[in-house]
Coordinates of C-alpha atoms and ligand atoms in Angstrom, one line a residue:
M1060 CA -30.2 -13.3 22.8
A1061 CA -31.1 -11.0 25.7
G1062 CA -34.0 -9.1 27.5
Y1063 CA -37.6 -9.9 28.0
V1064 CA -37.4 -13.3 25.5
A1065 CA -34.4 -14.9 27.7
R1066 CA -36.5 -14.0 31.0
A1067 CA -39.3 -15.7 29.2
L1068 CA -38.3 -18.6 28.2
E1069 CA -36.0 -19.3 31.6
R1070 CA -39.6 -19.1 33.2
I1071 CA -41.4 -21.3 30.6
E1072 CA -38.8 -23.8 30.7
E1073 CA -39.0 -24.2 34.7
R1074 CA -42.5 -24.0 34.6
N1075 CA -42.6 -26.9 31.8
P1076 CA -40.1 -29.6 32.7
H1077 CA -40.0 -33.0 30.7
E1078 CA -41.3 -31.6 27.7
P1079 CA -38.5 -31.4 25.6
E1080 CA -40.5 -30.8 22.2
F1081 CA -42.7 -28.1 23.9
Q1082 CA -39.5 -26.3 25.0
Q1083 CA -38.3 -26.6 21.4
A1084 CA -41.2 -25.3 20.0
V1085 CA -41.4 -22.2 22.1
R1086 CA -37.7 -21.5 22.2
E1087 CA -37.6 -21.4 18.2
A1088 CA -40.4 -19.5 17.8
Y1089 CA -39.3 -16.8 20.5
T1090 CA -35.8 -16.7 19.3
S1091 CA -36.9 -15.3 15.9
I1092 CA -39.3 -12.6 17.1
E1093 CA -37.2 -10.7 19.3
P1094 CA -37.1 -7.6 16.9
V1095 CA -40.6 -7.4 17.2
L1096 CA -40.3 -7.3 21.2
D1097 CA -37.8 -4.8 21.1
E1098 CA -40.0 -2.3 18.9
R1099 CA -43.0 -3.1 21.2
P1100 CA -42.1 -3.1 24.7
H1101 CA -45.8 -3.0 25.9
Y1102 CA -45.8 -7.2 25.0
E1103 CA -43.5 -7.4 28.0
E1104 CA -45.8 -5.2 30.5
A1105 CA -48.8 -7.7 29.3
R1106 CA -46.8 -10.8 29.5
I1107 CA -47.8 -11.8 26.3
L1108 CA -45.1 -14.6 25.9
E1109 CA -45.8 -16.2 28.8
R1110 CA -49.7 -16.1 28.3
L1111 CA -49.2 -17.6 24.9
A1112 CA -47.2 -20.7 26.1
E1113 CA -49.7 -21.3 28.9
P1114 CA -52.7 -23.1 27.4
E1115 CA -56.1 -21.7 28.3
R1116 CA -57.2 -25.1 29.1
V1117 CA -56.1 -28.6 28.9
I1118 CA -58.6 -31.6 29.1
V1119 CA -57.6 -35.1 30.2
F1120 CA -59.9 -38.0 30.2
R1121 CA -60.1 -41.8 30.6
V1122 CA -60.7 -43.9 27.3
P1123 CA -61.8 -47.3 28.1
W1124 CA -62.8 -49.9 25.4
V1125 CA -63.1 -53.3 24.3
D1126 CA -60.5 -55.1 22.3
D1127 CA -61.4 -58.4 19.8
S1128 CA -60.5 -60.6 22.7
A1129 CA -62.9 -59.1 25.0
A1130 CA -59.9 -57.6 27.0
V1131 CA -60.8 -53.9 28.5
Q1132 CA -57.8 -51.8 27.2
V1133 CA -57.4 -48.1 29.0
N1134 CA -55.6 -45.3 26.7
R1135 CA -55.5 -41.8 28.0
G1136 CA -57.2 -38.8 25.7
Y1137 CA -56.3 -35.0 26.0
R1138 CA -57.3 -32.0 24.3
V1139 CA -55.1 -28.9 24.6
Q1140 CA -57.0 -25.6 24.2
M1141 CA -54.2 -23.2 23.6
N1142 CA -55.3 -20.0 22.2
S1143 CA -58.7 -18.7 21.2
A1144 CA -57.6 -14.8 20.8
I1145 CA -58.1 -14.6 16.8
G1146 CA -61.2 -17.6 16.6
P1147 CA -62.5 -20.7 17.9
Y1148 CA -60.0 -23.8 19.0
K1149 CA -58.9 -25.6 15.9
G1150 CA -56.3 -28.3 15.3
G1151 CA -55.6 -31.8 14.8
L1152 CA -55.9 -35.1 16.8
R1153 CA -52.8 -37.4 16.9
F1154 CA -53.2 -41.2 17.6
H1155 CA -49.6 -42.5 18.2
P1156 CA -48.0 -44.4 21.2
S1157 CA -45.7 -41.3 22.0
V1158 CA -48.6 -39.0 22.6
Y1159 CA -48.5 -37.4 25.9
L1160 CA -48.9 -33.9 27.1
G1161 CA -46.1 -32.1 26.1
L1162 CA -45.9 -33.5 22.6
L1163 CA -49.9 -32.2 22.2
K1164 CA -48.7 -28.9 23.6
F1165 CA -45.7 -28.2 21.2
L1166 CA -48.3 -28.7 18.3
A1167 CA -51.1 -26.9 19.7
F1168 CA -48.6 -24.1 20.2
E1169 CA -47.4 -24.3 16.7
Q1170 CA -51.2 -24.4 15.5
V1171 CA -51.6 -21.4 16.9
L1172 CA -49.1 -19.4 15.1
K1173 CA -49.8 -21.4 11.8
N1174 CA -53.8 -20.6 12.0
S1175 CA -52.9 -16.8 12.4
L1176 CA -51.0 -17.0 9.4
T1177 CA -53.8 -18.6 7.2
T1178 CA -55.8 -15.1 6.8
L1179 CA -58.8 -17.4 8.3
P1180 CA -60.3 -16.8 12.1
M1181 CA -58.9 -19.9 13.7
G1182 CA -57.5 -20.4 17.4
G1183 CA -55.3 -23.1 18.0
A1184 CA -55.4 -26.5 19.8
K1185 CA -54.7 -30.2 19.5
G1186 CA -55.3 -33.5 21.1
G1187 CA -55.3 -37.1 20.6
S1188 CA -54.4 -40.2 22.5
D1189 CA -51.5 -42.6 23.2
F1190 CA -53.4 -45.5 21.2
D1191 CA -51.6 -47.1 18.8
P1192 CA -53.9 -48.0 15.7
K1193 CA -51.2 -50.3 14.4
G1194 CA -52.6 -53.9 14.2
R1195 CA -55.6 -52.9 15.6
S1196 CA -58.8 -54.7 13.7
N1197 CA -61.3 -52.4 12.0
S1198 CA -63.8 -52.9 15.0
E1199 CA -61.4 -51.9 17.9
V1200 CA -60.3 -48.6 16.0
R1201 CA -64.1 -48.0 15.9
R1202 CA -64.7 -48.6 19.6
F1203 CA -61.8 -46.5 20.7
C1204 CA -63.1 -43.8 18.6
Q1205 CA -66.5 -44.0 19.9
S1206 CA -65.1 -44.0 23.7
F1207 CA -62.5 -41.3 22.6
M1208 CA -65.5 -39.1 21.6
T1209 CA -67.9 -40.2 24.5
G1210 CA -64.8 -38.4 26.5
L1211 CA -64.5 -35.3 24.2
W1212 CA -67.7 -34.4 22.7
R1213 CA -68.7 -31.8 25.8
H1214 CA -65.5 -30.1 25.0
I1215 CA -65.8 -29.0 21.7
G1216 CA -68.6 -27.8 19.0
Q1217 CA -68.7 -25.5 16.0
F1218 CA -68.3 -22.3 17.8
T1219 CA -66.0 -23.5 20.5
D1220 CA -63.1 -26.2 19.1
I1221 CA -63.5 -28.3 15.7
P1222 CA -60.9 -31.0 15.8
A1223 CA -59.5 -32.4 12.3
G1224 CA -57.3 -35.5 11.7
D1225 CA -53.6 -35.8 12.1
I1226 CA -50.8 -38.9 12.6
G1227 CA -53.2 -42.1 12.8
V1228 CA -56.3 -39.9 12.3
G1229 CA -57.5 -40.2 8.5
S1230 CA -60.9 -40.1 7.1
R1231 CA -61.8 -43.9 8.6
E1232 CA -61.3 -42.2 12.0
I1233 CA -63.0 -39.0 11.6
G1234 CA -66.3 -40.9 10.3
Y1235 CA -66.1 -42.9 13.7
L1236 CA -65.6 -39.8 15.7
F1237 CA -68.2 -37.6 13.9
G1238 CA -70.8 -40.4 14.0
Q1239 CA -70.6 -40.5 17.8
Y1240 CA -70.5 -36.9 18.1
K1241 CA -73.6 -36.7 16.1
R1242 CA -75.2 -39.1 17.9
L1243 CA -74.3 -37.6 21.6
T1244 CA -75.1 -34.0 20.7
N1245 CA -78.3 -34.9 18.6
E1246 CA -77.2 -32.4 16.0
F1247 CA -75.4 -32.3 12.7
S1248 CA -72.9 -29.4 13.0
G1249 CA -69.5 -28.4 11.4
A1250 CA -67.7 -29.6 14.7
I1251 CA -65.0 -31.6 13.1
T1252 CA -63.1 -31.3 9.7
G1253 CA -62.0 -33.7 7.4
K1254 CA -65.4 -35.3 6.9
G1255 CA -66.3 -37.0 3.8
F1256 CA -67.6 -34.9 0.8
G1257 CA -71.1 -37.0 0.9
W1258 CA -71.5 -35.6 4.4
G1259 CA -70.5 -32.1 4.8
G1260 CA -66.7 -32.3 4.0
S1261 CA -64.8 -30.2 1.5
L1262 CA -63.2 -31.4 -1.5
V1263 CA -59.5 -31.1 -1.7
R1264 CA -59.3 -31.4 2.4
P1265 CA -57.6 -34.9 1.7
E1266 CA -55.0 -33.3 -0.6
A1267 CA -54.5 -30.1 1.0
T1268 CA -51.6 -30.2 3.1
G1269 CA -49.3 -32.0 0.6
Y1270 CA -50.8 -29.7 -2.2
G1271 CA -50.3 -26.5 0.0
A1272 CA -46.7 -27.9 0.9
V1273 CA -45.8 -27.9 -3.0
Y1274 CA -47.1 -24.5 -3.8
F1275 CA -45.2 -23.0 -0.6
A1276 CA -41.9 -24.5 -2.3
E1277 CA -43.1 -23.1 -5.7
E1278 CA -43.4 -19.9 -4.8
M1279 CA -39.8 -20.3 -2.4
L1280 CA -38.2 -21.2 -5.6
R1281 CA -39.7 -18.6 -7.8
T1282 CA -37.8 -15.9 -5.7
R1283 CA -34.6 -17.6 -7.3
S1284 CA -35.9 -17.8 -10.8
E1285 CA -36.7 -21.7 -10.4
S1286 CA -39.2 -23.8 -10.9
I1287 CA -40.3 -27.4 -9.5
E1288 CA -40.4 -29.1 -13.3
K1289 CA -37.6 -31.7 -13.3
K1290 CA -36.5 -31.4 -9.6
R1291 CA -35.5 -34.7 -8.2
C1292 CA -37.6 -34.9 -4.7
L1293 CA -37.0 -36.3 -1.3
V1294 CA -40.0 -37.1 0.3
S1295 CA -40.4 -38.9 3.9
G1296 CA -43.4 -40.3 5.4
S1297 CA -46.3 -42.2 3.4
G1298 CA -49.3 -41.1 5.1
N1299 CA -51.7 -38.5 4.1
V1300 CA -49.1 -35.2 3.7
A1301 CA -46.3 -37.4 1.7
Q1302 CA -49.1 -39.0 -0.4
Y1303 CA -50.6 -35.9 -1.5
T1304 CA -46.9 -34.1 -1.9
V1305 CA -45.9 -36.8 -4.3
E1306 CA -49.4 -36.6 -6.0
K1307 CA -48.8 -32.9 -6.7
L1308 CA -44.8 -33.1 -7.6
I1309 CA -45.9 -35.5 -10.2
D1310 CA -48.6 -33.0 -11.4
L1311 CA -46.1 -30.3 -11.8
G1312 CA -43.3 -32.5 -13.6
A1313 CA -40.8 -33.2 -10.7
V1314 CA -39.4 -36.4 -9.9
P1315 CA -40.2 -37.7 -6.6
L1316 CA -37.7 -40.3 -5.7
T1317 CA -38.4 -41.7 -1.9
M1318 CA -41.3 -42.3 0.5
S1319 CA -41.0 -43.8 3.8
D1320 CA -42.7 -44.9 7.0
S1321 CA -41.9 -45.7 10.7
S1322 CA -40.0 -49.1 9.5
G1323 CA -37.7 -48.0 6.9
F1324 CA -37.6 -46.2 3.3
V1325 CA -37.9 -46.7 -0.3
H1326 CA -35.6 -45.1 -3.0
D1327 CA -36.8 -45.5 -6.6
P1328 CA -34.1 -43.8 -8.8
D1329 CA -36.8 -43.9 -11.8
G1330 CA -39.0 -41.8 -10.1
I1331 CA -42.5 -42.2 -8.0
D1332 CA -45.1 -41.9 -11.0
R1333 CA -48.8 -42.1 -11.0
E1334 CA -49.0 -45.9 -11.0
K1335 CA -47.0 -46.5 -8.3
L1336 CA -48.2 -43.8 -6.5
A1337 CA -51.7 -45.4 -6.4
F1338 CA -50.1 -48.4 -5.6
V1339 CA -48.8 -46.6 -2.1
L1340 CA -52.2 -45.2 -1.7
D1341 CA -54.1 -48.9 -2.0
L1342 CA -51.4 -50.2 0.5
K1343 CA -51.3 -47.6 2.9
N1344 CA -54.9 -46.4 3.2
R1345 CA -56.7 -49.3 2.3
R1346 CA -54.5 -52.5 3.2
R1347 CA -52.5 -50.6 5.7
G1348 CA -49.2 -52.5 4.9
R1349 CA -45.6 -51.7 5.1
I1350 CA -44.1 -49.4 2.6
A1351 CA -41.2 -52.1 2.5
E1352 CA -43.5 -54.0 0.1
Y1353 CA -43.1 -51.1 -2.7
A1354 CA -39.5 -52.4 -3.4
E1355 CA -41.0 -55.9 -3.6
R1356 CA -43.4 -54.9 -6.3
Y1357 CA -41.0 -52.4 -8.1
R1358 CA -37.6 -53.9 -8.8
S1359 CA -36.1 -50.5 -9.3
A1360 CA -36.4 -49.4 -6.2
T1361 CA -34.2 -50.3 -3.0
Y1362 CA -35.8 -50.7 0.8
T1363 CA -33.5 -49.3 3.3
P1364 CA -34.8 -50.4 7.0
A1365 CA -34.8 -47.6 9.6
G1366 CA -32.7 -47.1 12.5
R1367 CA -29.5 -49.1 11.2
T1368 CA -27.2 -45.6 11.6
D1369 CA -27.6 -42.6 13.8
S1370 CA -28.4 -40.2 10.8
N1371 CA -31.2 -41.1 8.1
P1372 CA -29.4 -42.3 4.8
L1373 CA -33.0 -40.9 3.2
W1374 CA -31.4 -37.3 3.8
A1375 CA -28.2 -38.1 2.0
I1376 CA -29.6 -39.3 -1.4
P1377 CA -28.6 -36.7 -4.0
A1378 CA -31.6 -34.2 -5.0
D1379 CA -32.8 -30.9 -5.6
L1380 CA -35.9 -30.4 -3.2
A1381 CA -36.7 -32.4 0.3
F1382 CA -39.8 -32.4 1.9
P1383 CA -39.8 -33.8 5.2
S1384 CA -43.5 -35.2 5.6
A1385 CA -43.4 -37.9 8.8
T1386 CA -42.9 -36.6 11.8
Q1387 CA -41.0 -34.2 14.1
N1388 CA -37.4 -34.4 14.4
E1389 CA -36.9 -36.6 11.7
L1390 CA -34.0 -34.7 10.1
D1391 CA -31.0 -33.4 12.2
G1392 CA -27.9 -31.4 11.8
K1393 CA -26.3 -34.8 10.1
D1394 CA -29.1 -35.0 7.7
A1395 CA -28.8 -31.4 6.8
A1396 CA -25.1 -31.6 6.4
H1397 CA -25.9 -34.3 3.9
L1398 CA -28.5 -32.2 1.9
V1399 CA -26.1 -29.0 1.8
G1400 CA -23.3 -31.4 0.5
N1401 CA -25.6 -32.7 -2.2
G1402 CA -26.4 -29.1 -2.9
I1403 CA -29.9 -29.4 -2.0
L1404 CA -32.2 -26.2 -3.2
A1405 CA -35.1 -25.9 -0.8
V1406 CA -36.3 -27.9 2.1
T1407 CA -40.3 -27.5 2.7
E1408 CA -41.7 -29.1 5.9
G1409 CA -44.8 -31.2 5.2
A1410 CA -44.6 -32.4 9.0
N1411 CA -44.8 -30.2 12.3
M1412 CA -41.5 -29.6 13.1
P1413 CA -39.7 -32.3 11.4
T1414 CA -36.1 -30.4 11.1
T1415 CA -34.2 -29.9 14.4
A1416 CA -33.2 -26.6 15.5
D1417 CA -29.3 -27.2 14.5
G1418 CA -30.3 -28.8 11.3
V1419 CA -32.3 -25.3 10.4
H1420 CA -29.6 -23.6 11.6
L1421 CA -27.2 -25.7 9.0
L1422 CA -29.6 -25.1 6.5
R1423 CA -30.0 -21.3 6.7
T1424 CA -26.8 -20.8 6.9
A1425 CA -25.9 -22.3 3.9
G1426 CA -28.3 -20.2 2.1
V1427 CA -30.9 -23.1 1.4
L1428 CA -34.6 -22.1 0.9
F1429 CA -36.0 -23.4 4.1
G1430 CA -39.8 -23.4 4.6
P1431 CA -40.9 -24.0 8.0
G1432 CA -44.1 -26.1 8.6
K1433 CA -46.3 -23.4 10.5
A1434 CA -46.3 -21.8 6.9
A1435 CA -45.4 -24.5 4.4
N1436 CA -48.0 -27.0 5.9
A1437 CA -50.7 -24.6 6.6
G1438 CA -52.4 -25.8 3.6
G1439 CA -54.2 -28.5 5.4
V1440 CA -56.2 -26.2 8.1
T1441 CA -56.9 -23.5 5.8
V1442 CA -59.0 -25.7 3.5
S1443 CA -60.3 -27.3 7.0
G1444 CA -61.3 -23.4 7.8
L1445 CA -62.6 -23.2 4.5
E1446 CA -64.8 -26.5 5.2
M1447 CA -66.2 -24.7 8.3
V1448 CA -67.2 -21.8 5.9
Q1449 CA -69.0 -24.4 3.7
D1450 CA -70.8 -26.3 6.9
S1451 CA -71.9 -22.9 8.0
V1452 CA -74.0 -22.0 4.7
R1453 CA -74.8 -25.3 4.1
R1454 CA -72.9 -25.4 0.4
Q1455 CA -70.3 -27.6 -1.0
W1456 CA -67.7 -25.5 -3.5
S1457 CA -66.2 -27.3 -6.4
R1458 CA -63.0 -28.9 -6.4
E1459 CA -61.7 -25.9 -8.7
R1460 CA -62.9 -23.3 -5.9
V1461 CA -61.1 -24.9 -3.4
D1462 CA -58.1 -25.5 -4.8
E1463 CA -57.8 -22.2 -6.3
E1464 CA -58.6 -20.6 -2.6
L1465 CA -56.2 -23.1 -1.3
R1466 CA -53.4 -21.7 -4.0
A1467 CA -54.1 -18.0 -3.1
V1468 CA -53.9 -18.5 0.5
M1469 CA -50.4 -20.4 0.4
A1470 CA -49.1 -17.4 -2.1
E1471 CA -50.3 -15.1 0.4
I1472 CA -48.7 -16.9 3.4
H1473 CA -45.6 -16.9 1.3
S1474 CA -45.7 -13.3 0.5
N1475 CA -46.5 -12.3 4.0
V1476 CA -43.8 -14.3 5.6
R1477 CA -41.2 -12.9 3.2
A1478 CA -42.3 -9.4 3.5
T1479 CA -42.5 -9.8 7.2
A1480 CA -38.6 -11.2 7.4
E1481 CA -37.8 -8.1 5.4
R1482 CA -39.4 -5.7 7.4
Y1483 CA -37.7 -7.2 10.3
G1484 CA -34.1 -7.3 9.0
R1485 CA -34.2 -10.7 8.3
P1486 CA -34.6 -11.1 4.3
G1487 CA -35.2 -14.5 3.1
D1488 CA -35.6 -16.0 6.6
Y1489 CA -38.8 -17.7 6.4
V1490 CA -38.8 -19.1 10.1
A1491 CA -38.3 -15.3 11.4
G1492 CA -41.2 -14.1 8.7
A1493 CA -43.5 -17.0 10.0
N1494 CA -43.4 -16.8 13.6
I1495 CA -43.0 -12.9 13.7
A1496 CA -46.4 -12.3 11.6
G1497 CA -48.4 -15.0 13.2
F1498 CA -47.4 -13.8 16.6
K1499 CA -48.1 -10.2 16.0
K1500 CA -51.8 -10.9 15.1
V1501 CA -52.4 -13.2 18.1
A1502 CA -50.5 -10.8 20.0
D1503 CA -52.4 -7.7 19.2
A1504 CA -55.6 -9.6 19.8
M1505 CA -54.7 -10.8 23.1
L1506 CA -54.1 -7.2 23.8
D1507 CA -57.4 -5.8 22.7
E1508 CA -59.1 -8.6 24.6
A1509 CA -57.6 -7.6 27.9
V1510 CA -56.1 -9.9 30.3
L1511 CA -57.4 -13.2 29.6
Ligands
LIG910 P1 -50.3 -39.9 8.7 O1 -50.8 -41.0 9.9 O2 -51.2 -39.9 7.8 O3 -48.9 -40.5 8.0 C1 -47.8 -40.5 8.7 C2 -46.4 -41.1 8.3 O4 -45.3 -40.6 9.1 C3 -46.6 -42.4 8.0 O5 -45.8 -42.9 7.0 C4 -45.6 -42.9 9.7 O6 -45.3 -43.9 9.3 C5 -44.7 -41.8 9.5 N1 -44.2 -41.7 10.8 C6 -45.2 -41.3 12.0 N2 -44.7 -41.3 13.1 C7 -43.5 -41.6 12.8 C8 -42.3 -41.9 13.4 N3 -42.2 -41.8 14.6 N4 -40.9 -42.2 12.9 C9 -40.8 -42.4 11.8 N5 -41.9 -42.3 10.9 C10 -43.0 -42.1 11.5 O7 -49.8 -38.7 9.2 P2 -50.2 -37.3 8.4 O8 -49.4 -37.6 7.4 O9 -51.4 -36.7 8.8 O10 -48.9 -36.4 9.3 C11 -47.7 -36.1 8.9 C12 -47.0 -35.1 9.7 O11 -47.7 -33.9 9.0 C13 -47.2 -34.9 11.2 O12 -45.9 -33.9 11.7 C14 -48.3 -33.9 11.3 O13 -48.5 -32.9 12.4 C15 -48.3 -33.1 10.0 N6 -49.2 -32.5 9.5 C16 -50.5 -33.1 9.0 C17 -51.7 -32.1 8.6 C18 -52.7 -33.2 8.2 O14 -53.6 -32.3 7.5 N7 -52.7 -34.3 7.9 C19 -51.5 -30.7 8.6 C20 -50.4 -30.4 8.8 C21 -49.3 -31.1 9.3 P3 -46.3 -45.3 10.1 O15 -47.4 -45.7 9.1 O16 -44.9 -46.2 10.1 O17 -46.3 -44.8 11.5

C-alpha cells in the first residue's frame, strides 16, 4: 500500500483513536480501492477519502427512562449521519450494551457503500443506544423507545433520514418508535422502515436480509456451476437475519446445521427443518428465550456454550457453506482456517463485518467464494428502499412483486461487483468489487455537489 491511501489512512486513524471497528472498516475498504485512485488522481485533490470517513453530522443525546421498579435509568442515544451525496440518510438502529460512537461510525461507513450498491438513491447512516433490551419487560422497552424517539425525532424525516432496525431493534421496537414519531410530528409519513404491513410496511421486509444473502450465495455458486441444493450450511445468530437465512436455505433444499446466540450454539446434524425453525422463531421473537432450549427440545441437536475456547467451534463443523449472521468479528483467522481445512465452498456475510481482516485474507487466498456483507446483506436496506417507494405512492405491493425485485437487485449487485472486480484486475475478488463499485458512485456525486 502506498500513496494517497496510505496518507489518508494515517490521518484518519490519527483523528479517530480508540475506534478499532471504524478503523478496521475504513482500512479494509480503502486498501481495496487503490486501483481506482491510481486511475483518478483528482480524488486526492478533492480529499475524497478524508471526507468520506468524516460523518456529515453526529447527534448524541440523553435517553432517560423509568424502569419497572420506578428507578430512573440513563442511556446514551446516537445517530451518525455519514453521507447524503446520493440520497437521504438511511440505516438501522442498534440497541446493544456494546454500542458506542466508534461502532456506529463503522456501521454508518459500511452503510454508505452498501446503499450505493443497491441501485436505489439512499445515503448512509446508523444509530442506536447502549440500552440492553435483554431481561427488560415489554413496558420497559416501550418506555425506552419512546424516550429515545423523543430525543431523535427532530433530526429524521422521510426526506432527511430514515432509520430502520438492526441488532436489538425488531418489529416490536419499530412499532414503539414509529408510534412516538407520529405523535411528536403529528404526521403519518414513511420516516422509518421495517413497519408492520398493516401500518405502512412492506411485505418481505422482515425476510429481506436473510433471503437476500442466500440469493447472493446462489449467484456466487453459479459462477462455479454449483447450486445450493443439498449443501450443508453453518449459520450463526438466531435473530432476524439468521432466521430468514435458514428459512430460504430450507426453501431451496439446503441443510442448515447450526444457529447461535451470544450464550452458545446448537448443532443439529439432522438439519433444521421448517418445524424446528418455527420453534426458533417462537423462542426468539415471542418468548425471548435462549437458543440452548433448542437442544432440550430436539434430541438430535447438541448445545455448546460460548467462550470455552479462543476460536468459535461452530466454524469447525464440516460443511459446504457458511453464513455468519450474528455480529462483527465473529469469524477470525483460526475459524477461517477450520473452514478452509474442511473444504468450505463459500462464505456469505449476513452480518456486518463478521469476518476479521485475517479471516478474509485466509479465505480469499484459499480460493473460497467470499461475499462481503456490504454486498451480500444489502437485501435488507433494498427492501427498506422499496418500502419508502410504497410509502411515497401510498400503495402496497404483493409479496411476489417485492421478492422478485429483491432477487433482481441481489443479482444486479452480484454482477456489478463481479464485473467491477474484473475491470480493475481483481477477478473473483468480491471485496474489491463491492468497495470500488460502492465508492465510485458516492465519490463522483460528492465531486458534482462541490466541497460539502
Ligand atoms: P438481531 O438482534 O435480530 O439478532 C442478532 C443475533 O446475533 C442474536 O442471535 C444475538 O444473540 C447474536 N449476537 C448479537 N451480538 C452478539 C455478540 N456480541 N456475540 C455473539 N452473538 C451476538 O439482529 P439482526 O439479525 O438484525 O442483525 C444481525 C447482524 O446482521 C448484525 O451485524 C446487523 O448489523 C446485520 N444486518 C442486519 C440487517 C437487518 O435487516 N436486520 C441488515 C443488514 C445487516 P443474543 O440474542 O444472545 O444477543
